[in-house]
Amino acid sequence: MEDFKVIGKSVVRLDALEKVTGKARYSADFRVEGMLHASVLRSPHASARILGIDTSKAERLPGVRAVLTPDDVPPVSISPHLGDQYILCLDNFVRCVGDPVAAVAADTVEIAEDAVKLIKVEYEELPAVFDGEEAFAKDQPVVVHPDLPSYKVLTGMPIRLDPERANVCQTYKVRSGDVERGFKEADLVVENKYTTVRMQHCQLEPHVVVAWFEPDGNLTVMSSNQMVYDLKSVLSKVLKLSPSRVRVLSSYIGGGYGGKGGVRAEPIAALLARKAGKPVSLIFTREEMFVFGGHRVPYSIDIKDGVKKDGTLTAREMRVILAIGLYSEKGVLIARRAAAGAVGTYRVPNFKLDSYSVYTNLPMTGALRGFGCPEIQWPIEQQMDIIAEKLGMDPLELRIKNILNEGEKDASGMVTRSIGVRECLDKVSSWIGWGEKPVRPVGPWKTGKGIAIGNKSVIAGSTTVVIVKVWPDGVIELRYSAVELGQGIKTTLAQITAEQFGIPVEQVRMVSGDTDICPFDFGTVASRSLVHYGNAIVIACDDAKQQLYKMAAPKLGAWDLDTREGRIFVKEAPEKSLKITELFTPMGVPLEGGEVLGKGAFTGSSAREDPETGQSERSVFSYSHIANAVEVGVNTETGEIKLLRSGIACDVGKAINPLIVEGQIEGGDSMGVGSALYEEIVFNSSGGVVNSKFTDYRIPMATDMPLISNSKTIIVEVAEPEGPFGAKGVGELSLVSTAPAIANAVYNAVGIRVKDLPITKEKVLTAMRKSGKV
Amino acid sequence: MTYIRRLPSFEYVSASTVKEACAVLSNNKGKVKILAGGTDLLVQMKERKVVPEYVIGLKQISGLNKIEENGKAGLRIGTLVTHHEIARSPQMQENFTCLAKACEKIGTPQVRNLGTIGGNLCNAGPSADSAPALLALGAVLTLQTGRGERQVPLEKFFTGPFSTILEEDELLTFITIPHLKGKSGSAYHYLTKRTAVDETLVGAAAALSLKAGDDVCEDVKIGLCSVAPTPIRALKAESKLKGKKLTDGLIEEASRIASGESRPRSWAEYRRDMVAVMVKRAVTEAWHRAAANKKGSGK
Ligand SMILES: Cc1cc2nc3c(=O)[nH]c(=O)nc-3n(C[C@H](O)[C@H](O)[C@H](O)COP(=O)(O)OP(=O)(O)OC[C@H]3O[C@@H](n4cnc5c(N)ncnc54)[C@H](O)[C@@H]3O)c2cc1C
């Protein structure tokens, strides 16, 4: 084990003091001289044709500076992969309640909101489809995008439609072995259907943007976006500006969870700013967040498993329907990523998966912490318990028996490596006292235990670039484009940088939040930042060090040099050294090269996948693993579920900052509890969101979590060979298997299996009554 | 879509006497809203459900924020007494357990520190937690206008969801609860919609007194919230119990009757089921409290 100075230490977060003292600046704190405020008019109909828009009254309202209608919007898609989404509704059709129709910029938010109400839109209402399976059917009642076959494919990512199903905008297949043979070999076949629902991220900070044009016509945008370079590229496309003329700024972000990885508010603000000739701020209201801030994709999954008497899985077949809503955005990518979740944990010799992204007339879905993987573990991890019970086997044993081994190929053809799930499982099951009786129940309560495991991968083939600058006093500056959304990336990257130069974290200067200064990054998404930045930083620091060593070598009379604490020394004879300062002139200019700038770029390996079988040697960059063990109480009179104890172990490869990792695990776990028990976006019969407020959409609070003394967070470190210092991602991993663990515990307590999220008290009680359990 | 927005503009008037408040109300009928803790009002104003020209604050009026003995009438609670004050009062916890428990349930500490008992009643939400407890305790309200005051039993106060018999120029000033007689006890049981801190899905309060020396129920009142357009009494369930010797079986029967008296709209079947569970729990606890209560609360 290497001896690290700052890596692996829980150094205090660099943003801690600023944040607890309220001094940290977020996008909404940003003011620009002459800034206007915008508000968006959204469709009241789930499906309609716009016959006419009359903005004259709105324009006459004093204080209104610009009104934007679909006529002002360039015919350029803002969806990343498939050309199906314009800034304001596509081709004069609205396709969900909440689809943006028009926007106003005015002197105050109040005026903008009043003006929006004065815009008259004449609609011809059309039939709509809300249910994913209905939309998926070959005789679908409504085609959401009749022009789908002619839409442009915008990225390298393949889009495969289904000629027989008009609402399917993406299909994805994985094939390995022969499932029919696998089912024949099986002693037991278990087939079930499971569903998940829409959730919202509920970030404290909504989507925020301020956009303005500089005197030279360049565009600057301050945004709470998780993918600054992606935003830059979309804005340059829709505004027909060279990317060199679009500058994206960002500050601290008040929570992302994937919801701020798309483009929502920014192009509207930018177009309004151009039309009004003034800076424009657009801040989504909480209702807009609930309606159009993005939802987790609702899945419906048919799963069929074959297993031998001894518990060996012989086959697994899955059909996954993702009801993605009206635009493809990330929904077409999630159909692919979900597959990684399905193959990353167990050895399944015969495997078949078909996933479909299906349009409906409901709002946009997209990334929500886990990118399709928690939804995939929901059926798999309940199936494992159902199988275990039918075979009379311990569910723990069944899992252990089928976990992939190091070096084995998984069902998508990738060689398994760095798989710490067994260790996670061992640790949580021993903490919960697996095999021992649960807490003794009182009164109407019954108690039970449940376990579940899962994985989350880091996307393959994405790029991150950093620049490192050496200052004369030995301070190392890191220029990077990851955004700090509470996950602690700023601190972790500072630690890695500090380690390279053998200096304390305080000696690192972190520069980010400006695409004019900071280099390219794919985005602060997909649990990818730490692994990509970590590697890029090491490369950039080496580059900078080589430049320093080149200057120092003649002075030290040796070439094999190293650096620590602001000094450069000869490796063989450390007493021979000089201060970094000595390599600079008194004016602060390096003796050679004008500036010491190191550049590091890292692209995660990837391998092409076969379109018919999904087979690829490298479909993901790395896998992180998780195990949950929970104990619940279920009230047999009311159906209430109480989480009594909860243990969670995460294999993160290497915890660069253990306290930050624990924060990620515990925060994610509570989100997992929300997904398991409470959270669901509810629609009325015309497709409008019913619960668009925190009073109606409930997320867990401290009172819903087990006492700290009844909770356990365990970090497992099975190194990823290509990760920096062995690290893998953790941000999304932590909620992947919470829900099935709770579902399994509920079953263990009262014999009720809930296959449709969330596990509400009403569902549990009704099921208990029906089955005569109470 | 309704947006939660900034508050609409309004003029704030601070009243220093009840009379003054009544005068402002009657001179600006339909244009004024009373502000107590504001935890309901401000939300409604942000949603533009109400857009008053004037908002009149009661905070400066002395006497409305006190809990006082009012002789034979019982305990007099000023309309501005907060949920926190009631929940934390040892006297309330001891003698009016159901009310202390209901107020302790309301919202979060911030809401309990601001929200008032009078505001909870005047807002008249179907799920107002203090209402079942006050119904069970037989509360009487003092309503005041420039023309005088009237005493109204709480049962007569609610007329529908978010509506009451309050005249446009009328103010709730006090809530009086008679002391329970003899060996008595009360309890409040509730189930939230989803999370632990959440709107009440079903709330049931029971207050009862026992005949000295045995388990015969001398008097009982049961209040329910969130299961009908307004908080209600479960009168039929009460008469099932009144004058009878209490047993678990009898309480079970009464609970089922109460369930039949409820008229929930959404989650109807589950809610009706839960009325039975909550009533059973509330009556049983009230009974046990009464049985353990040697002195009674009647002083
Ligand atoms: C986060 C949150 C959680 C909540 N949780 C709960 C809960 O669990 N249970 C529950 O029951 N409620 C809950 N509430 C609602 C609210 O807090 C209570 O109803 C509270 O008691 C209202 O009191 P207030 O003093 O804030 O009323 P205000 O908002 O000031 O007034 C409410 C209404 O009554 C009128 N009014 C007030 N006082 C008088 C008076 N003396 N005479 C005539 N009219 C008057 C006002 O004009 C207004 O229309 C919650 C609210 C929030 C914001």
Coordinates of N, CA and C and ligand atoms in Angstrom, one line a residue, chain B residues 33-41 44 58 79 83 105-107 111 114-116 118-120 122-123 127-129 166 170-172 198, ligand 1:
Chain B
K33 N -57.6 40.4 5.2 CA -57.3 39.1 5.8 C -56.6 39.3 7.1
I34 N -57.0 38.4 8.0 CA -56.4 38.4 9.3 C -55.1 37.6 9.3
L35 N -54.1 38.1 9.9 CA -52.8 37.4 10.0 C -52.5 37.0 11.4
A36 N -52.5 35.7 11.6 CA -52.0 35.2 12.9 C -50.6 34.7 12.8
G37 N -50.3 33.4 12.6 CA -49.0 33.0 12.4 C -48.6 33.1 11.0
G38 N -49.5 33.1 10.1 CA -49.3 33.3 8.6 C -48.9 32.0 7.9
T39 N -48.9 30.9 8.7 CA -48.4 29.6 8.0 C -49.3 29.1 7.0
D40 N -50.6 29.4 7.1 CA -51.5 29.1 6.0 C -51.7 30.3 5.1
L41 N -51.9 31.4 5.7 CA -52.3 32.6 4.9 C -51.2 33.0 3.9
Q44 N -51.2 30.7 0.9 CA -52.4 31.0 0.0 C -52.2 32.3 -0.8
L58 N -52.6 40.6 14.4 CA -53.2 40.7 15.7 C -52.2 40.7 16.9
T79 N -56.7 33.0 20.9 CA -56.5 32.5 19.5 C -55.1 32.5 19.1
H83 N -49.0 26.4 18.6 CA -49.0 25.0 18.8 C -47.9 24.5 19.7
K105 N -48.1 17.3 16.9 CA -48.0 16.6 15.6 C -47.9 17.7 14.5
I106 N -48.4 18.9 14.7 CA -48.5 19.8 13.6 C -47.1 20.2 13.0
G107 N -46.9 19.9 11.7 CA -45.8 20.4 11.0 C -44.4 20.1 11.6
V111 N -43.0 25.5 12.1 CA -44.5 25.7 11.9 C -45.2 25.8 13.3
L114 N -44.8 29.3 14.9 CA -45.5 30.4 14.3 C -47.0 30.1 14.3
G115 N -47.4 28.9 14.0 CA -48.8 28.6 13.8 C -49.6 28.7 15.1
T116 N -50.8 29.2 14.9 CA -51.6 29.4 16.1 C -52.8 28.4 16.1
G118 N -55.9 29.3 16.8 CA -57.0 30.0 16.2 C -56.8 29.9 14.7
G119 N -55.6 30.1 14.2 CA -55.4 30.0 12.7 C -55.7 28.7 12.2
N120 N -55.4 27.7 12.9 CA -55.7 26.3 12.5 C -57.2 26.1 12.3
C122 N -59.6 28.6 12.0 CA -60.2 29.6 11.1 C -59.8 29.2 9.6
N123 N -58.7 28.6 9.5 CA -58.3 28.1 8.1 C -59.3 27.0 7.7
S127 N -58.1 18.7 7.2 CA -57.1 17.9 8.0 C -56.5 18.7 9.2
A128 N -57.2 19.7 9.6 CA -56.6 20.5 10.8 C -56.5 19.6 12.0
D129 N -55.3 19.5 12.5 CA -55.1 18.5 13.6 C -55.7 18.9 14.9
L166 N -67.8 32.3 10.2 CA -67.3 33.6 10.5 C -67.8 34.6 9.5
E170 N -65.8 39.4 11.4 CA -65.8 38.8 12.7 C -64.4 38.1 12.9
L171 N -64.1 38.0 14.2 CA -62.8 37.6 14.7 C -63.0 36.5 15.7
L172 N -62.2 35.5 15.6 CA -62.1 34.5 16.7 C -61.2 35.0 17.8
D198 N -46.0 14.9 8.0 CA -46.8 15.0 6.7 C -48.2 15.4 7.1
Ligands
LIG1 C1 -44.9 23.1 6.4 C2 -46.3 23.2 7.0 C3 -46.8 22.1 7.7 C4 -48.0 22.1 8.3 N1 -48.5 21.0 9.0 C5 -49.7 21.0 9.5 C6 -50.1 19.9 10.3 O1 -49.4 18.9 10.4 N2 -51.4 19.9 10.8 C7 -52.2 21.0 10.6 O2 -53.3 21.0 11.1 N3 -51.8 22.1 9.9 C8 -50.6 22.1 9.4 N4 -50.1 23.3 8.7 C9 -51.1 24.4 8.5 C10 -50.9 25.5 9.5 O3 -49.6 25.6 10.0 C11 -51.9 25.5 10.6 O4 -53.2 25.4 10.1 C12 -51.7 26.7 11.6 O5 -52.4 26.4 12.8 C13 -52.3 27.9 11.0 O6 -52.2 29.0 12.0 P1 -51.6 30.4 11.6 O7 -51.5 31.1 12.9 O8 -50.3 30.2 10.9 O9 -52.7 30.9 10.7 P2 -52.7 32.0 9.6 O10 -52.0 31.5 8.4 O11 -52.2 33.3 10.1 O12 -54.3 32.1 9.3 C14 -55.0 31.1 8.8 C15 -56.4 31.6 8.3 O13 -57.2 31.9 9.4 C16 -57.5 33.2 9.4 N5 -57.4 33.6 10.8 C17 -56.3 33.5 11.6 N6 -56.6 33.9 12.9 C18 -57.9 34.3 12.9 C19 -58.7 34.9 13.9 N7 -58.3 35.0 15.1 N8 -60.0 35.2 13.5 C20 -60.4 35.0 12.2 N9 -59.7 34.5 11.3 C21 -58.4 34.2 11.6 C22 -56.6 33.9 8.5 O14 -57.1 35.0 7.9 C23 -56.3 32.8 7.5 O15 -57.3 32.8 6.6 C24 -48.9 23.3 8.1 C25 -48.4 24.4 7.4 C26 -47.1 24.3 6.9 C27 -46.6 25.5 6.1

